[in-house]
Amino acid sequence: MGAFGAEATLGDAVDLGLQRSSNSALVIGSQLSSVELKNGWLAAQPHLEASYIDSRESEGIDESLISLQVPIKTSAQRKADERLIALHPEAADNMLRLRRLDMSGRVRELAWAHRIAALTLERSEARLQTITGLAAKSRQLAESGATPPYQALVLEQAAIDSQIAVTRARNQVAGALNRFTALTGLAEVPKPMEVATAVEQPSFVTHPLLRDLDIAYAMEMATATATDQNRTNWNLALLARRFEGPGYDEDQYGVEVQIPISFLGSQNVSKEANAVQIRRHYQLQRDQTLLQLRDTWLSLERERSELQEEARLLHQSEEAYSRMEALLTQLSSTSEIESELLFNRLLEIQDRRTRLWLLPALLGRNNARLNQAAGESL
């Protein structure tokens, strides 16, 4: 199992799957989390302005002007930028959480698919062994004339069908293992072991999918505020002016400050409409996501209750099935119809045994899916 050794866990499989994934989300998330954002005073790059006015009069004065324009953020813009900077690491961390949750879901499904397929193969092989034994016994009885040949033919056909079922089960095991290896690089599937996170439905407040929507909404609103064209920047200008003429030279230096008068207020209809649209879209997406998470959880809870009840009933009837199976294997009949009925009843018992054998794995998969629905990663 590579660097993880023979005791690799599903959590190790998730780590390997993330490393092997061709999706660059993990790399991008790491890069984003390492970027340091700073909130400065400049609203844009400073720029120089230069002008020269040449007088056409013989006694006129020429004028030269150079100014350095420095746009400065308003208080609202600085607060919006501070909000964006605070949200930056949250967005990067939550993207990594989403990526791990997605990979956990893939690993869980493949691991349990392999586990259930392996158990199905085990029971299919046991069923084939039982039918093969009955077919051999029936063939001997038919050859001796004790039973009609029809019973032996039915059992031989059932043995062929069981062999096909075994082949299919083996292919399912191999297919699940191949997909797991392609995803994680592990040559073996660790045994999946999970319990349900909670009996009651979680609140989903910290679920990565909802957090992603919350962070995206907060960043969109902060960006809209920071880039609001209605919020004019402050502007600081450093001026240098020179006058030249016959018998006259003068240098002047000064400062010019432009401050928007915001207390008078102004209404920007397009800005307000855009903010309302952003809130509506966010709320709609959040409601839909939350309802989907709750529906998934409730559906899995119903499945768990049904599986638990089925297991309880099958356990209660296990002793009766064991006695019926022992009696049926000893019975024989010269009637073709009775023989087929006895054989079908025996197969029914085998099927119920197989179902009982699979129920713990089905409950385990259900628990894993509950953990996934709750937003719990491996």
PDB file of C-alpha atoms in Angstrom, residues 96-269:
ATOM      1  CA  LEU A  96      -9.949  22.860   0.791  1.00  0.00           C
ATOM      2  CA  ARG A  97     -12.746  21.558   3.039  1.00  0.00           C
ATOM      3  CA  LEU A  98     -15.056  21.223   0.049  1.00  0.00           C
ATOM      4  CA  ARG A  99     -12.385  19.411  -1.920  1.00  0.00           C
ATOM      5  CA  ARG A 100     -11.738  16.971   0.923  1.00  0.00           C
ATOM      6  CA  LEU A 101     -15.461  16.398   1.476  1.00  0.00           C
ATOM      7  CA  ASP A 102     -15.926  15.604  -2.210  1.00  0.00           C
ATOM      8  CA  MET A 103     -13.006  13.155  -2.189  1.00  0.00           C
ATOM      9  CA  SER A 104     -14.310  11.604   1.045  1.00  0.00           C
ATOM     10  CA  GLY A 105     -17.632  10.910  -0.664  1.00  0.00           C
ATOM     11  CA  ARG A 106     -15.920   9.210  -3.598  1.00  0.00           C
ATOM     12  CA  VAL A 107     -13.697   7.093  -1.326  1.00  0.00           C
ATOM     13  CA  ARG A 108     -16.619   6.114   0.907  1.00  0.00           C
ATOM     14  CA  GLU A 109     -18.799   4.975  -1.983  1.00  0.00           C
ATOM     15  CA  LEU A 110     -16.033   2.931  -3.623  1.00  0.00           C
ATOM     16  CA  ALA A 111     -14.904   1.353  -0.343  1.00  0.00           C
ATOM     17  CA  TRP A 112     -18.423   0.265   0.574  1.00  0.00           C
ATOM     18  CA  ALA A 113     -19.152  -0.868  -2.982  1.00  0.00           C
ATOM     19  CA  HIS A 114     -16.089  -3.119  -2.753  1.00  0.00           C
ATOM     20  CA  ARG A 115     -17.086  -4.374   0.704  1.00  0.00           C
ATOM     21  CA  ILE A 116     -20.663  -5.204  -0.345  1.00  0.00           C
ATOM     22  CA  ALA A 117     -19.465  -6.831  -3.578  1.00  0.00           C
ATOM     23  CA  ALA A 118     -16.980  -8.982  -1.608  1.00  0.00           C
ATOM     24  CA  LEU A 119     -19.697 -10.142   0.785  1.00  0.00           C
ATOM     25  CA  THR A 120     -22.032 -10.827  -2.131  1.00  0.00           C
ATOM     26  CA  LEU A 121     -19.306 -12.921  -3.769  1.00  0.00           C
ATOM     27  CA  GLU A 122     -18.805 -14.875  -0.559  1.00  0.00           C
ATOM     28  CA  ARG A 123     -22.506 -15.711  -0.314  1.00  0.00           C
ATOM     29  CA  SER A 124     -22.746 -16.468  -4.052  1.00  0.00           C
ATOM     30  CA  GLU A 125     -19.931 -18.984  -3.712  1.00  0.00           C
ATOM     31  CA  ALA A 126     -21.686 -20.588  -0.716  1.00  0.00           C
ATOM     32  CA  ARG A 127     -24.930 -20.767  -2.693  1.00  0.00           C
ATOM     33  CA  LEU A 128     -23.106 -22.360  -5.629  1.00  0.00           C
ATOM     34  CA  GLN A 129     -21.531 -24.935  -3.323  1.00  0.00           C
ATOM     35  CA  THR A 130     -24.953 -25.842  -1.862  1.00  0.00           C
ATOM     36  CA  ILE A 131     -26.612 -26.170  -5.258  1.00  0.00           C
ATOM     37  CA  THR A 132     -23.691 -28.147  -6.685  1.00  0.00           C
ATOM     38  CA  GLY A 133     -23.983 -30.614  -3.797  1.00  0.00           C
ATOM     39  CA  LEU A 134     -27.739 -30.962  -4.302  1.00  0.00           C
ATOM     40  CA  ALA A 135     -27.256 -31.405  -8.051  1.00  0.00           C
ATOM     41  CA  ALA A 136     -24.741 -34.224  -7.517  1.00  0.00           C
ATOM     42  CA  LYS A 137     -27.072 -35.950  -5.056  1.00  0.00           C
ATOM     43  CA  SER A 138     -30.056 -35.566  -7.394  1.00  0.00           C
ATOM     44  CA  ARG A 139     -28.067 -36.933 -10.323  1.00  0.00           C
ATOM     45  CA  GLN A 140     -27.203 -40.062  -8.351  1.00  0.00           C
ATOM     46  CA  LEU A 141     -30.849 -40.553  -7.356  1.00  0.00           C
ATOM     47  CA  ALA A 142     -31.986 -40.069 -10.934  1.00  0.00           C
ATOM     48  CA  GLU A 143     -29.459 -42.591 -12.220  1.00  0.00           C
ATOM     49  CA  SER A 144     -30.716 -45.124  -9.683  1.00  0.00           C
ATOM     50  CA  GLY A 145     -34.329 -44.440 -10.675  1.00  0.00           C
ATOM     51  CA  ALA A 146     -35.290 -43.102  -7.234  1.00  0.00           C
ATOM     52  CA  THR A 147     -36.236 -39.675  -8.582  1.00  0.00           C
ATOM     53  CA  PRO A 148     -37.222 -38.441 -12.021  1.00  0.00           C
ATOM     54  CA  PRO A 149     -34.471 -36.926 -14.250  1.00  0.00           C
ATOM     55  CA  TYR A 150     -36.318 -33.588 -14.285  1.00  0.00           C
ATOM     56  CA  GLN A 151     -35.157 -32.776 -10.739  1.00  0.00           C
ATOM     57  CA  ALA A 152     -31.509 -33.290 -11.676  1.00  0.00           C
ATOM     58  CA  LEU A 153     -31.890 -31.110 -14.774  1.00  0.00           C
ATOM     59  CA  VAL A 154     -33.443 -28.302 -12.714  1.00  0.00           C
ATOM     60  CA  LEU A 155     -30.570 -28.413 -10.229  1.00  0.00           C
ATOM     61  CA  GLU A 156     -27.937 -28.489 -12.975  1.00  0.00           C
ATOM     62  CA  GLN A 157     -29.492 -25.403 -14.561  1.00  0.00           C
ATOM     63  CA  ALA A 158     -29.578 -23.702 -11.141  1.00  0.00           C
ATOM     64  CA  ALA A 159     -25.894 -24.533 -10.692  1.00  0.00           C
ATOM     65  CA  ILE A 160     -25.114 -22.832 -14.014  1.00  0.00           C
ATOM     66  CA  ASP A 161     -27.123 -19.755 -12.981  1.00  0.00           C
ATOM     67  CA  SER A 162     -25.256 -19.662  -9.669  1.00  0.00           C
ATOM     68  CA  GLN A 163     -21.916 -19.890 -11.479  1.00  0.00           C
ATOM     69  CA  ILE A 164     -22.938 -16.891 -13.590  1.00  0.00           C
ATOM     70  CA  ALA A 165     -23.851 -15.005 -10.389  1.00  0.00           C
ATOM     71  CA  VAL A 166     -20.429 -15.837  -8.925  1.00  0.00           C
ATOM     72  CA  THR A 167     -18.698 -14.563 -12.065  1.00  0.00           C
ATOM     73  CA  ARG A 168     -20.680 -11.320 -11.936  1.00  0.00           C
ATOM     74  CA  ALA A 169     -19.866 -10.858  -8.253  1.00  0.00           C
ATOM     75  CA  ARG A 170     -16.163 -11.366  -8.940  1.00  0.00           C
ATOM     76  CA  ASN A 171     -16.313  -8.781 -11.716  1.00  0.00           C
ATOM     77  CA  GLN A 172     -18.008  -6.337  -9.342  1.00  0.00           C
ATOM     78  CA  VAL A 173     -15.293  -6.859  -6.733  1.00  0.00           C
ATOM     79  CA  ALA A 174     -12.559  -6.395  -9.338  1.00  0.00           C
ATOM     80  CA  GLY A 175     -14.281  -3.349 -10.820  1.00  0.00           C
ATOM     81  CA  ALA A 176     -14.671  -1.645  -7.439  1.00  0.00           C
ATOM     82  CA  LEU A 177     -11.026  -2.367  -6.592  1.00  0.00           C
ATOM     83  CA  ASN A 178      -9.828  -1.036  -9.955  1.00  0.00           C
ATOM     84  CA  ARG A 179     -11.784   2.216  -9.523  1.00  0.00           C
ATOM     85  CA  PHE A 180     -10.506   2.588  -5.965  1.00  0.00           C
ATOM     86  CA  THR A 181      -6.913   2.030  -7.093  1.00  0.00           C
ATOM     87  CA  ALA A 182      -7.297   4.505  -9.954  1.00  0.00           C
ATOM     88  CA  LEU A 183      -8.596   7.120  -7.504  1.00  0.00           C
ATOM     89  CA  THR A 184      -6.163   6.591  -4.616  1.00  0.00           C
ATOM     90  CA  GLY A 185      -3.270   4.477  -5.878  1.00  0.00           C
ATOM     91  CA  LEU A 186      -3.821   1.889  -3.137  1.00  0.00           C
ATOM     92  CA  ALA A 187      -3.672  -1.733  -4.272  1.00  0.00           C
ATOM     93  CA  GLU A 188      -6.081  -2.828  -1.511  1.00  0.00           C
ATOM     94  CA  VAL A 189      -9.220  -1.278  -0.086  1.00  0.00           C
ATOM     95  CA  PRO A 190      -9.030  -0.521   3.657  1.00  0.00           C
ATOM     96  CA  LYS A 191     -11.926  -1.963   5.592  1.00  0.00           C
ATOM     97  CA  PRO A 192     -14.502   0.821   5.953  1.00  0.00           C
ATOM     98  CA  MET A 193     -15.487   1.454   9.563  1.00  0.00           C
ATOM     99  CA  GLU A 194     -17.850   4.320  10.354  1.00  0.00           C
ATOM    100  CA  VAL A 195     -20.632   5.135  12.756  1.00  0.00           C
ATOM    101  CA  ALA A 196     -23.360   7.717  12.358  1.00  0.00           C
ATOM    102  CA  THR A 197     -22.398  11.215  13.469  1.00  0.00           C
ATOM    103  CA  ALA A 198     -25.672  11.896  15.252  1.00  0.00           C
ATOM    104  CA  VAL A 199     -29.121  10.472  15.809  1.00  0.00           C
ATOM    105  CA  GLU A 200     -30.808  13.835  15.282  1.00  0.00           C
ATOM    106  CA  GLN A 201     -30.625  15.881  12.112  1.00  0.00           C
ATOM    107  CA  PRO A 202     -27.655  18.291  12.202  1.00  0.00           C
ATOM    108  CA  SER A 203     -28.175  22.026  11.800  1.00  0.00           C
ATOM    109  CA  PHE A 204     -25.865  22.154   8.750  1.00  0.00           C
ATOM    110  CA  VAL A 205     -24.751  25.664   9.816  1.00  0.00           C
ATOM    111  CA  THR A 206     -21.075  24.815   9.344  1.00  0.00           C
ATOM    112  CA  HIS A 207     -21.594  22.568   6.308  1.00  0.00           C
ATOM    113  CA  PRO A 208     -18.913  23.453   3.702  1.00  0.00           C
ATOM    114  CA  LEU A 209     -21.518  23.898   0.956  1.00  0.00           C
ATOM    115  CA  LEU A 210     -23.449  26.498   2.985  1.00  0.00           C
ATOM    116  CA  ARG A 211     -20.254  28.164   4.188  1.00  0.00           C
ATOM    117  CA  ASP A 212     -19.147  28.479   0.567  1.00  0.00           C
ATOM    118  CA  LEU A 213     -22.359  30.313  -0.290  1.00  0.00           C
ATOM    119  CA  ASP A 214     -22.091  32.532   2.811  1.00  0.00           C
ATOM    120  CA  ILE A 215     -18.490  33.501   2.056  1.00  0.00           C
ATOM    121  CA  ALA A 216     -19.181  34.103  -1.643  1.00  0.00           C
ATOM    122  CA  TYR A 217     -22.122  36.377  -0.755  1.00  0.00           C
ATOM    123  CA  ALA A 218     -20.093  38.364   1.782  1.00  0.00           C
ATOM    124  CA  MET A 219     -17.237  38.789  -0.700  1.00  0.00           C
ATOM    125  CA  GLU A 220     -19.584  39.862  -3.498  1.00  0.00           C
ATOM    126  CA  MET A 221     -21.229  42.484  -1.305  1.00  0.00           C
ATOM    127  CA  ALA A 222     -17.860  43.776  -0.066  1.00  0.00           C
ATOM    128  CA  THR A 223     -16.539  43.928  -3.633  1.00  0.00           C
ATOM    129  CA  ALA A 224     -19.620  45.870  -4.744  1.00  0.00           C
ATOM    130  CA  THR A 225     -18.991  48.386  -1.958  1.00  0.00           C
ATOM    131  CA  ALA A 226     -15.274  48.672  -2.702  1.00  0.00           C
ATOM    132  CA  THR A 227     -15.871  49.277  -6.408  1.00  0.00           C
ATOM    133  CA  ASP A 228     -18.935  51.491  -6.042  1.00  0.00           C
ATOM    134  CA  GLN A 229     -18.584  54.271  -8.601  1.00  0.00           C
ATOM    135  CA  ASN A 230     -20.803  56.496  -6.469  1.00  0.00           C
ATOM    136  CA  ARG A 231     -18.137  56.574  -3.746  1.00  0.00           C
ATOM    137  CA  THR A 232     -15.665  59.091  -5.224  1.00  0.00           C
ATOM    138  CA  ASN A 233     -12.076  58.726  -4.079  1.00  0.00           C
ATOM    139  CA  TRP A 234     -10.284  61.428  -2.208  1.00  0.00           C
ATOM    140  CA  ASN A 235      -7.570  62.981  -4.328  1.00  0.00           C
ATOM    141  CA  LEU A 236      -4.326  64.565  -3.181  1.00  0.00           C
ATOM    142  CA  ALA A 237      -2.330  66.551  -5.722  1.00  0.00           C
ATOM    143  CA  LEU A 238       1.211  67.902  -5.270  1.00  0.00           C
ATOM    144  CA  LEU A 239       1.693  70.894  -7.582  1.00  0.00           C
ATOM    145  CA  ALA A 240       4.797  72.598  -9.012  1.00  0.00           C
ATOM    146  CA  ARG A 241       4.193  75.666 -11.229  1.00  0.00           C
ATOM    147  CA  ARG A 242       6.696  77.953 -12.984  1.00  0.00           C
ATOM    148  CA  PHE A 243       6.098  81.333 -14.649  1.00  0.00           C
ATOM    149  CA  GLU A 244       8.659  82.731 -17.070  1.00  0.00           C
ATOM    150  CA  GLY A 245       8.639  86.049 -18.924  1.00  0.00           C
ATOM    151  CA  PRO A 246      10.782  89.084 -19.793  1.00  0.00           C
ATOM    152  CA  GLY A 247      12.252  90.181 -16.503  1.00  0.00           C
ATOM    153  CA  TYR A 248      10.001  87.837 -14.545  1.00  0.00           C
ATOM    154  CA  ASP A 249      10.536  84.313 -13.151  1.00  0.00           C
ATOM    155  CA  GLU A 250       8.548  82.653 -10.390  1.00  0.00           C
ATOM    156  CA  ASP A 251       8.278  79.110  -8.959  1.00  0.00           C
ATOM    157  CA  GLN A 252       5.170  78.071  -7.034  1.00  0.00           C
ATOM    158  CA  TYR A 253       4.569  74.888  -5.018  1.00  0.00           C
ATOM    159  CA  GLY A 254       1.297  73.791  -3.510  1.00  0.00           C
ATOM    160  CA  VAL A 255      -1.095  71.064  -2.439  1.00  0.00           C
ATOM    161  CA  GLU A 256      -4.577  70.397  -3.767  1.00  0.00           C
ATOM    162  CA  VAL A 257      -7.092  68.171  -1.962  1.00  0.00           C
ATOM    163  CA  GLN A 258     -10.389  66.944  -3.422  1.00  0.00           C
ATOM    164  CA  ILE A 259     -12.831  65.549  -0.854  1.00  0.00           C
ATOM    165  CA  PRO A 260     -16.289  64.322  -1.909  1.00  0.00           C
ATOM    166  CA  ILE A 261     -19.149  65.769   0.130  1.00  0.00           C
ATOM    167  CA  SER A 262     -20.929  62.570   1.116  1.00  0.00           C
ATOM    168  CA  PHE A 263     -23.183  63.875   3.873  1.00  0.00           C
ATOM    169  CA  LEU A 264     -25.536  65.395   1.305  1.00  0.00           C
ATOM    170  CA  GLY A 265     -26.295  61.876   0.123  1.00  0.00           C
ATOM    171  CA  SER A 266     -27.237  60.560  -3.297  1.00  0.00           C
ATOM    172  CA  GLN A 267     -29.286  57.610  -4.432  1.00  0.00           C
ATOM    173  CA  ASN A 268     -27.948  55.191  -7.009  1.00  0.00           C
ATOM    174  CA  VAL A 269     -30.881  53.135  -8.262  1.00  0.00           C
TER     175      VAL A 269
END
